[in-house]
Tab-separated table of C-alpha atoms in Angstrom:
chain	number	residue	atom	x	y	z
A	1	UNK	CA	17.990	13.203	-0.327
A	2	UNK	CA	14.418	13.444	-1.687
A	3	UNK	CA	12.743	16.822	-1.776
A	4	UNK	CA	10.515	16.972	1.303
A	5	UNK	CA	7.893	19.000	-0.608
A	6	UNK	CA	7.364	16.304	-3.223
A	7	UNK	CA	4.848	13.490	-3.173
A	8	UNK	CA	6.146	9.932	-3.270
A	9	UNK	CA	5.102	9.666	-6.925
A	10	UNK	CA	7.025	12.848	-7.739
A	11	UNK	CA	10.094	11.487	-5.972
A	12	UNK	CA	9.954	8.174	-7.829
A	13	UNK	CA	8.857	9.168	-11.329
A	14	UNK	CA	8.554	12.943	-11.583
A	15	UNK	CA	11.253	13.356	-14.230
A	16	UNK	CA	10.325	10.194	-16.129
A	17	UNK	CA	6.524	10.141	-16.232
A	18	UNK	CA	5.064	13.494	-15.201
A	19	UNK	CA	1.560	12.707	-16.503
A	20	UNK	CA	1.407	9.423	-14.573
A	21	UNK	CA	2.554	11.341	-11.486
A	22	UNK	CA	-0.157	13.962	-12.021
A	23	UNK	CA	-2.821	11.268	-12.345
A	24	UNK	CA	-1.502	9.494	-9.257
A	25	UNK	CA	-1.465	12.648	-7.170
A	26	UNK	CA	-4.582	14.382	-8.483
A	27	UNK	CA	-6.923	11.537	-9.384
A	28	UNK	CA	-5.896	8.482	-7.367
A	29	UNK	CA	-4.943	10.190	-4.112
A	30	UNK	CA	-6.681	13.523	-4.695
A	31	UNK	CA	-10.085	12.131	-5.656
A	32	UNK	CA	-10.389	8.372	-5.215
A	33	UNK	CA	-8.661	8.152	-1.823
A	34	UNK	CA	-10.413	11.359	-0.684
A	35	UNK	CA	-13.906	10.038	-1.469
A	36	UNK	CA	-15.966	9.673	1.708
A	37	UNK	CA	-17.531	6.346	0.650
A	38	UNK	CA	-14.804	4.440	2.521
A	39	UNK	CA	-12.511	5.502	5.310
A	40	UNK	CA	-8.784	5.749	4.571
A	41	UNK	CA	-8.324	2.794	6.929
A	42	UNK	CA	-10.747	0.662	4.912
A	43	UNK	CA	-9.202	1.788	1.612
A	44	UNK	CA	-5.809	0.723	2.943
A	45	UNK	CA	-7.113	-2.715	3.868
A	46	UNK	CA	-8.681	-3.188	0.431
A	47	UNK	CA	-5.543	-1.938	-1.309
A	48	UNK	CA	-3.230	-4.223	0.674
A	49	UNK	CA	-5.512	-7.172	-0.099
A	50	UNK	CA	-5.465	-6.361	-3.813
A	51	UNK	CA	-1.690	-5.929	-3.898
A	52	UNK	CA	-1.148	-9.224	-2.073
A	53	UNK	CA	-3.606	-11.050	-4.313
A	54	UNK	CA	-2.055	-9.656	-7.490
A	55	UNK	CA	1.481	-10.117	-6.095
A	56	UNK	CA	2.655	-6.533	-6.487
A	57	UNK	CA	5.542	-6.383	-3.994
A	58	UNK	CA	6.960	-3.117	-5.371
A	59	UNK	CA	3.802	-1.319	-4.274
A	60	UNK	CA	3.134	-3.368	-1.145
A	61	UNK	CA	5.730	-1.846	1.194
A	62	UNK	CA	4.464	1.708	0.806
A	63	UNK	CA	0.857	0.574	1.202
A	64	UNK	CA	1.629	-1.486	4.307
A	65	UNK	CA	3.213	1.640	5.809
A	66	UNK	CA	0.206	3.701	4.745
A	67	UNK	CA	-2.150	1.102	6.249
A	68	UNK	CA	-0.356	1.406	9.585
A	69	UNK	CA	-0.491	5.212	9.350
A	70	UNK	CA	-4.203	5.006	8.482
A	71	UNK	CA	-5.017	3.152	11.690
A	72	UNK	CA	-4.657	-0.536	10.924
A	73	UNK	CA	-2.671	-2.313	13.613
A	74	UNK	CA	0.092	-4.806	12.959
A	75	UNK	CA	-2.170	-7.482	14.443
A	76	UNK	CA	-5.019	-6.610	12.081
A	77	UNK	CA	-2.692	-6.750	9.090
A	78	UNK	CA	-1.297	-10.107	10.253
A	79	UNK	CA	-4.867	-11.438	10.505
A	80	UNK	CA	-5.734	-10.084	7.051
A	81	UNK	CA	-2.605	-11.567	5.470
A	82	UNK	CA	-3.252	-14.915	7.142
A	83	UNK	CA	-6.814	-14.862	5.783
A	84	UNK	CA	-5.521	-13.971	2.313
A	85	UNK	CA	-3.239	-17.017	2.305
A	86	UNK	CA	-6.307	-19.133	1.572
A	87	UNK	CA	-7.612	-16.868	-1.212
A	88	UNK	CA	-4.535	-15.230	-2.738
A	89	UNK	CA	-2.118	-18.118	-2.327
A	90	UNK	CA	0.331	-19.143	0.317
A	91	UNK	CA	3.461	-17.719	-1.372
A	92	UNK	CA	1.856	-14.297	-1.831
A	93	UNK	CA	0.729	-14.166	1.787
A	94	UNK	CA	4.090	-15.394	3.099
A	95	UNK	CA	5.936	-12.765	1.061
A	96	UNK	CA	3.581	-10.056	2.302
A	97	UNK	CA	3.981	-11.238	5.892
A	98	UNK	CA	7.763	-11.028	5.554
A	99	UNK	CA	7.429	-7.463	4.231
A	100	UNK	CA	5.135	-6.514	7.132
A	101	UNK	CA	7.580	-8.053	9.616
A	102	UNK	CA	10.486	-6.077	8.147
A	103	UNK	CA	8.491	-2.831	8.155
A	104	UNK	CA	7.280	-3.180	11.732
A	105	UNK	CA	10.768	-4.094	12.960
A	106	UNK	CA	12.410	-1.008	11.364
């Protein structure tokens, strides 16, 4: 059972890569995601689009969940993934859509 007081990065890599965890927690989520230039909702949409385009399925599930928590609806994510099929490639969009389906049916 993961320690409830740990970040996701600490849970996944805390013992293996503590400096990468520190950068993830302090810089990426502590500074970049906290910047007021974009809302967390918009950052989630951009991040999901980048992960789909680059085909990064290991990171996609957690960011789809975060996107939902940050206010994107399932319908908005379906529309975004459908749109990305034409720019990121059909297989990438289909894989992402299957991940979204599994997450929203949990």
